[in-house]
Short mmCIF file of C-alpha atoms in Angstrom, two decimals:
data_model
loop_
_atom_site.label_atom_id
_atom_site.label_comp_id
_atom_site.label_asym_id
_atom_site.label_seq_id
_atom_site.Cartn_x
_atom_site.Cartn_y
_atom_site.Cartn_z
CA MET A 530 -0.84 10.39 -6.24
CA PRO A 531 -3.57 9.03 -8.57
CA ALA A 532 -3.34 9.26 -12.34
CA PHE A 533 -6.68 10.22 -13.85
CA LEU A 534 -7.14 9.42 -17.55
CA VAL A 535 -9.91 11.02 -19.63
CA HIS A 536 -10.86 9.60 -23.02
CA GLY A 537 -12.39 11.48 -25.94
CA VAL A 538 -14.79 10.92 -28.86
CA PRO A 539 -15.86 8.34 -29.90
CA ASP A 540 -14.15 6.32 -27.19
CA THR A 541 -14.54 4.82 -23.73
CA HIS A 542 -12.08 4.19 -20.90
CA SER A 543 -10.76 1.26 -22.98
CA LEU A 544 -8.78 3.76 -25.06
CA TRP A 545 -6.25 3.79 -22.22
CA ASP A 546 -5.92 0.00 -21.71
CA ARG A 547 -2.70 -0.33 -23.71
CA VAL A 548 -1.11 2.76 -22.17
CA ARG A 549 -1.92 1.52 -18.66
CA LYS A 550 0.00 -1.72 -19.27
CA HIS A 551 3.20 0.31 -19.68
CA LEU A 552 2.74 2.89 -16.93
CA ALA A 553 4.88 2.77 -13.79
CA HIS A 554 2.04 4.61 -12.04
CA ALA A 555 0.24 2.08 -9.81
CA ASN A 556 -2.89 4.09 -8.98
CA VAL A 557 -4.79 4.77 -12.21
CA ILE A 558 -8.40 5.92 -12.62
CA ALA A 559 -10.02 5.93 -16.06
CA PRO A 560 -13.79 6.56 -16.00
CA ASP A 561 -16.25 6.47 -18.86
CA MET A 562 -17.78 9.82 -19.77
CA PRO A 563 -21.60 9.87 -19.53
CA GLY A 564 -23.05 8.36 -22.69
CA PHE A 565 -19.76 6.71 -23.62
CA GLY A 566 -20.02 3.15 -22.35
CA ARG A 567 -22.37 4.19 -19.56
CA GLU A 568 -25.82 5.68 -19.14
CA ILE A 569 -26.49 9.40 -19.42
CA PRO A 570 -27.75 10.68 -16.05
CA PRO A 571 -31.22 12.30 -15.92
CA GLY A 572 -31.04 16.01 -16.72
CA PHE A 573 -27.55 15.74 -18.25
CA ASP A 574 -27.62 17.76 -21.49
CA SER A 575 -24.29 16.48 -22.90
CA SER A 576 -22.96 19.99 -23.44
CA LYS A 577 -19.30 20.82 -22.93
CA GLU A 578 -20.25 22.59 -19.69
CA ALA A 579 -22.07 19.49 -18.46
CA TYR A 580 -19.05 17.30 -19.20
CA LEU A 581 -16.76 19.78 -17.48
CA ASP A 582 -18.98 19.78 -14.37
CA TRP A 583 -19.02 15.98 -14.47
CA LEU A 584 -15.21 15.84 -14.69
CA ILE A 585 -14.76 18.31 -11.85
CA GLY A 586 -17.05 16.21 -9.69
CA GLU A 587 -15.20 13.00 -10.54
CA VAL A 588 -11.81 14.51 -9.72
CA GLU A 589 -13.12 16.12 -6.53
CA SER A 590 -14.31 12.69 -5.39
CA VAL A 591 -10.74 11.37 -5.52
CA GLY A 592 -9.98 13.51 -2.48
CA GLU A 593 -6.49 14.67 -3.47
CA PRO A 594 -4.81 16.40 -6.43
CA VAL A 595 -4.37 14.11 -9.42
CA ASP A 596 -2.04 13.68 -12.37
CA ILE A 597 -4.71 14.23 -15.02
CA VAL A 598 -4.38 13.19 -18.66
CA GLY A 599 -6.76 13.80 -21.55
CA HIS A 600 -7.01 12.71 -25.19
CA ASP A 601 -9.15 14.34 -27.88
CA TRP A 602 -12.25 15.77 -26.13
CA GLY A 603 -10.74 14.55 -22.88
CA ALA A 604 -7.82 16.87 -23.63
CA LEU A 605 -10.10 19.88 -24.07
CA LEU A 606 -11.84 19.09 -20.78
CA VAL A 607 -8.52 18.64 -18.97
CA GLU A 608 -7.24 21.96 -20.32
CA ARG A 609 -10.38 23.69 -19.11
CA LEU A 610 -10.28 21.99 -15.73
CA VAL A 611 -6.67 23.00 -15.07
CA SER A 612 -7.65 26.55 -16.09
CA VAL A 613 -10.55 26.89 -13.66
CA ARG A 614 -9.79 24.35 -10.89
CA PRO A 615 -6.01 24.06 -10.58
CA ASP A 616 -6.46 23.03 -6.95
CA LEU A 617 -7.60 19.62 -8.19
CA VAL A 618 -4.43 18.99 -10.19
CA ARG A 619 -0.83 18.11 -9.39
CA THR A 620 0.15 17.83 -13.07
CA TRP A 621 -1.70 17.74 -16.36
CA ALA A 622 -1.15 16.20 -19.78
CA ALA A 623 -3.19 16.55 -22.94
CA GLY A 624 -2.99 15.63 -26.59
CA ALA A 625 -4.96 15.26 -29.83
CA GLY A 626 -6.96 18.28 -28.76
CA ALA A 627 -5.79 21.80 -28.01
CA ILE A 628 -8.03 24.71 -27.12
CA ASP A 629 -7.15 27.58 -29.43
CA GLU A 630 -8.99 30.73 -30.45
CA THR A 631 -7.95 30.28 -34.10
CA TYR A 632 -8.78 26.59 -34.50
CA VAL A 633 -11.41 25.70 -37.12
CA TRP A 634 -13.21 22.43 -36.44
CA HIS A 635 -12.42 19.54 -38.78
CA PRO A 636 -15.01 18.60 -41.44
CA ILE A 637 -16.60 15.70 -39.52
CA ALA A 638 -17.07 17.91 -36.46
CA GLN A 639 -18.65 20.61 -38.61
CA MET A 640 -21.12 18.09 -39.97
CA TRP A 641 -21.99 16.89 -36.47
CA GLN A 642 -22.55 20.52 -35.47
CA THR A 643 -25.08 21.08 -38.26
CA PRO A 644 -28.70 20.13 -37.38
CA GLY A 645 -30.05 17.51 -39.75
CA VAL A 646 -26.68 16.84 -41.33
CA GLY A 647 -25.24 15.50 -38.09
CA GLU A 648 -28.15 13.12 -37.59
CA ASN A 649 -27.74 11.78 -41.13
CA VAL A 650 -24.01 11.29 -40.60
CA MET A 651 -24.68 9.36 -37.41
CA GLN A 652 -27.02 7.00 -39.28
CA GLY A 653 -24.13 6.15 -41.58
CA MET A 654 -21.67 5.54 -38.74
CA THR A 655 -21.79 1.76 -38.91
CA THR A 656 -18.94 -0.50 -37.85
CA GLU A 657 -18.27 -1.31 -41.50
CA ALA A 658 -17.97 2.38 -42.36
CA ILE A 659 -15.98 3.47 -39.32
CA VAL A 660 -13.23 0.83 -39.20
CA PRO A 661 -11.56 1.80 -42.53
CA THR A 662 -11.51 5.45 -41.44
CA PHE A 663 -9.84 4.59 -38.14
CA VAL A 664 -7.29 2.37 -39.87
CA ASN A 665 -6.53 5.09 -42.39
CA ASP A 666 -5.89 7.42 -39.45
CA GLY A 667 -3.21 5.01 -38.16
CA MET A 668 -5.19 2.94 -35.69
CA PRO A 669 -4.39 -0.79 -35.60
CA GLU A 670 -7.25 -2.70 -37.25
CA ALA A 671 -8.02 -4.86 -34.21
CA VAL A 672 -8.32 -1.77 -32.04
CA ALA A 673 -10.40 -0.01 -34.70
CA LYS A 674 -12.90 -2.85 -34.61
CA GLU A 675 -13.03 -2.79 -30.81
CA ILE A 676 -13.72 0.94 -30.69
CA ALA A 677 -16.20 0.88 -33.57
CA ASN A 678 -18.20 -1.90 -31.91
CA ARG A 679 -18.65 0.29 -28.81
CA ILE A 680 -20.23 3.16 -30.77
CA ASP A 681 -23.94 2.78 -30.02
CA GLU A 682 -27.02 4.99 -30.30
CA ARG A 683 -26.49 6.29 -26.78
CA MET A 684 -22.99 7.49 -27.68
CA LYS A 685 -24.19 9.07 -30.92
CA ALA A 686 -26.88 10.91 -28.98
CA ALA A 687 -24.21 12.34 -26.66
CA ILE A 688 -21.78 13.38 -29.39
CA LEU A 689 -24.11 15.72 -31.27
CA PRO A 690 -25.02 18.07 -28.38
CA LEU A 691 -21.41 18.03 -27.17
CA TYR A 692 -20.10 19.26 -30.51
CA ARG A 693 -22.97 21.69 -30.99
CA SER A 694 -22.18 23.30 -27.66
CA ALA A 695 -18.58 23.79 -28.75
CA THR A 696 -18.75 25.73 -32.01
CA ASN A 697 -16.90 28.61 -30.28
CA VAL A 698 -15.00 26.63 -27.65
CA GLY A 699 -11.67 28.23 -28.55
CA LYS A 700 -12.93 31.78 -28.00
CA GLU A 701 -14.85 30.79 -24.88
CA TRP A 702 -12.22 28.66 -23.13
CA GLY A 703 -8.98 29.82 -24.72
CA PRO A 704 -8.20 33.04 -22.79
CA ALA A 705 -8.06 31.28 -19.41
CA LEU A 706 -5.21 29.07 -20.63
CA ASP A 707 -2.81 31.97 -20.26
CA GLY A 708 -3.18 31.71 -16.49
CA VAL A 709 -2.28 28.01 -16.24
CA LYS A 710 0.68 27.46 -13.90
CA LYS A 711 0.53 23.75 -13.10
CA PRO A 712 3.23 21.52 -14.65
CA GLY A 713 2.02 20.15 -17.96
CA VAL A 714 2.99 18.15 -21.01
CA VAL A 715 1.34 18.34 -24.42
CA ILE A 716 1.54 15.11 -26.42
CA CYS A 717 1.21 15.46 -30.17
CA GLY A 718 1.04 12.85 -32.91
CA GLU A 719 3.01 14.46 -35.74
CA LYS A 720 0.58 12.94 -38.29
CA ASP A 721 -2.59 13.98 -36.45
CA GLN A 722 -5.26 14.52 -39.10
CA TYR A 723 -7.59 16.53 -36.85
CA MET A 724 -5.29 18.79 -34.83
CA SER A 725 -1.97 19.91 -36.28
CA THR A 726 1.32 20.21 -34.43
CA ASP A 727 1.10 24.01 -34.60
CA PHE A 728 -1.90 24.08 -32.27
CA HIS A 729 -0.24 21.68 -29.83
CA ARG A 730 2.91 23.81 -29.88
CA ARG A 731 0.91 26.96 -29.21
CA LEU A 732 -0.84 25.31 -26.26
CA ALA A 733 2.50 24.23 -24.80
CA THR A 734 4.00 27.70 -25.22
CA ARG A 735 1.15 29.61 -23.62
CA THR A 736 0.90 27.24 -20.63
CA GLY A 737 4.62 26.65 -20.13
CA ALA A 738 4.16 22.94 -20.78
CA GLU A 739 6.61 20.54 -22.37
CA LEU A 740 5.82 19.47 -25.94
CA VAL A 741 6.33 15.79 -26.77
CA THR A 742 5.92 14.81 -30.43
CA LEU A 743 5.30 11.15 -31.25
CA PRO A 744 5.75 9.59 -34.73
CA GLY A 745 2.10 8.68 -35.09
CA GLY A 746 -1.33 10.15 -35.63
CA HIS A 747 -4.37 11.24 -33.68
CA TRP A 748 -4.82 7.91 -31.90
CA TRP A 749 -1.43 7.74 -30.19
CA PRO A 750 -2.78 6.01 -27.03
CA VAL A 751 -3.47 2.88 -29.11
CA GLU A 752 -0.92 3.39 -31.88
CA LEU A 753 2.08 4.16 -29.63
CA PRO A 754 1.04 3.18 -26.09
CA LYS A 755 4.55 2.39 -24.83
CA GLU A 756 5.94 5.71 -26.04
CA ALA A 757 2.96 7.58 -24.59
CA ALA A 758 3.38 5.86 -21.22
CA GLU A 759 7.08 6.68 -21.17
CA ALA A 760 6.32 10.36 -21.84
CA LEU A 761 3.82 10.42 -18.99
CA ASP A 762 6.11 8.62 -16.54
CA ARG A 763 8.94 11.05 -17.31
CA HIS A 764 6.60 13.98 -16.83
CA TRP A 765 5.34 12.73 -13.46
CA ALA A 766 8.84 11.84 -12.24
CA ARG A 767 10.05 15.41 -12.78
CA VAL A 768 7.43 16.82 -10.38
CA THR A 769 8.10 16.26 -6.70
#
C-alpha cells in the first residue's frame, strides 16, 4: 500500500526527506505541487480547487488506495480529498493545517491575500529575510537555508492565487469533514505558531482521528522527523 506525502507552502517534496529516512513504509510517493519545484501547467490557475483536482489526479494515477499524509497546505488538501474522494484513501494523516470554520488566517497569509500588499511582501521574501523567520519557528538552520533557496519567482506566483482563493476555505470545505470515516491521525506541533492545538484537536474530534502532539512547532517534518515517522508507522500498522 503506497504512502503518499503532500508538502505545503513554501515547500517542495524535499520537506519529507528526513521523515522518509525513518519510515518503515517501503513504497513512498512524494510529488512536487505545481509551481513548487516544478513548472505550472498551462491553464492551471493555482487556486485551491486547481490544487485539489491536481492531487486527486495524482492519487488516482497510483491505481490503488493510498496512505495519504499532508503538512500545512498539503494537510488542507488531504482533508478535502478524504472528504470528497474517500475511495482513493486507505488512511489519512494531516498536520500543521486544519480546516475549520472558525479559523482566522495568520498575519502573513492575510498579507498574501491582499492585492498589492502580497506582491510587495513577496518582493521582500529573500533568502536572507526568510531564514531567520524559519529558524525562529523552530526549523534547523541548515534546513531553513535549503528551503529558502528553493523559493523562486515561480513559487511566489503560485502562492498568491492559492491563498487568495482560500479566504473562506473553512466555511467552504469545513462542513464535509463531519462525514469523514476513513482512519486518520492528526499530528500537531504543540508550539505551532500558525495553527494552534485547539484547531488540530477539533479536527481530530470531528473526524474520529487520533491526535498526536509533538514537542515542536509548525515544521515538525524537519524538526522532529523520527518522531513524526514513528507516529505514521504506528497509525498505518493499526489498520489492516
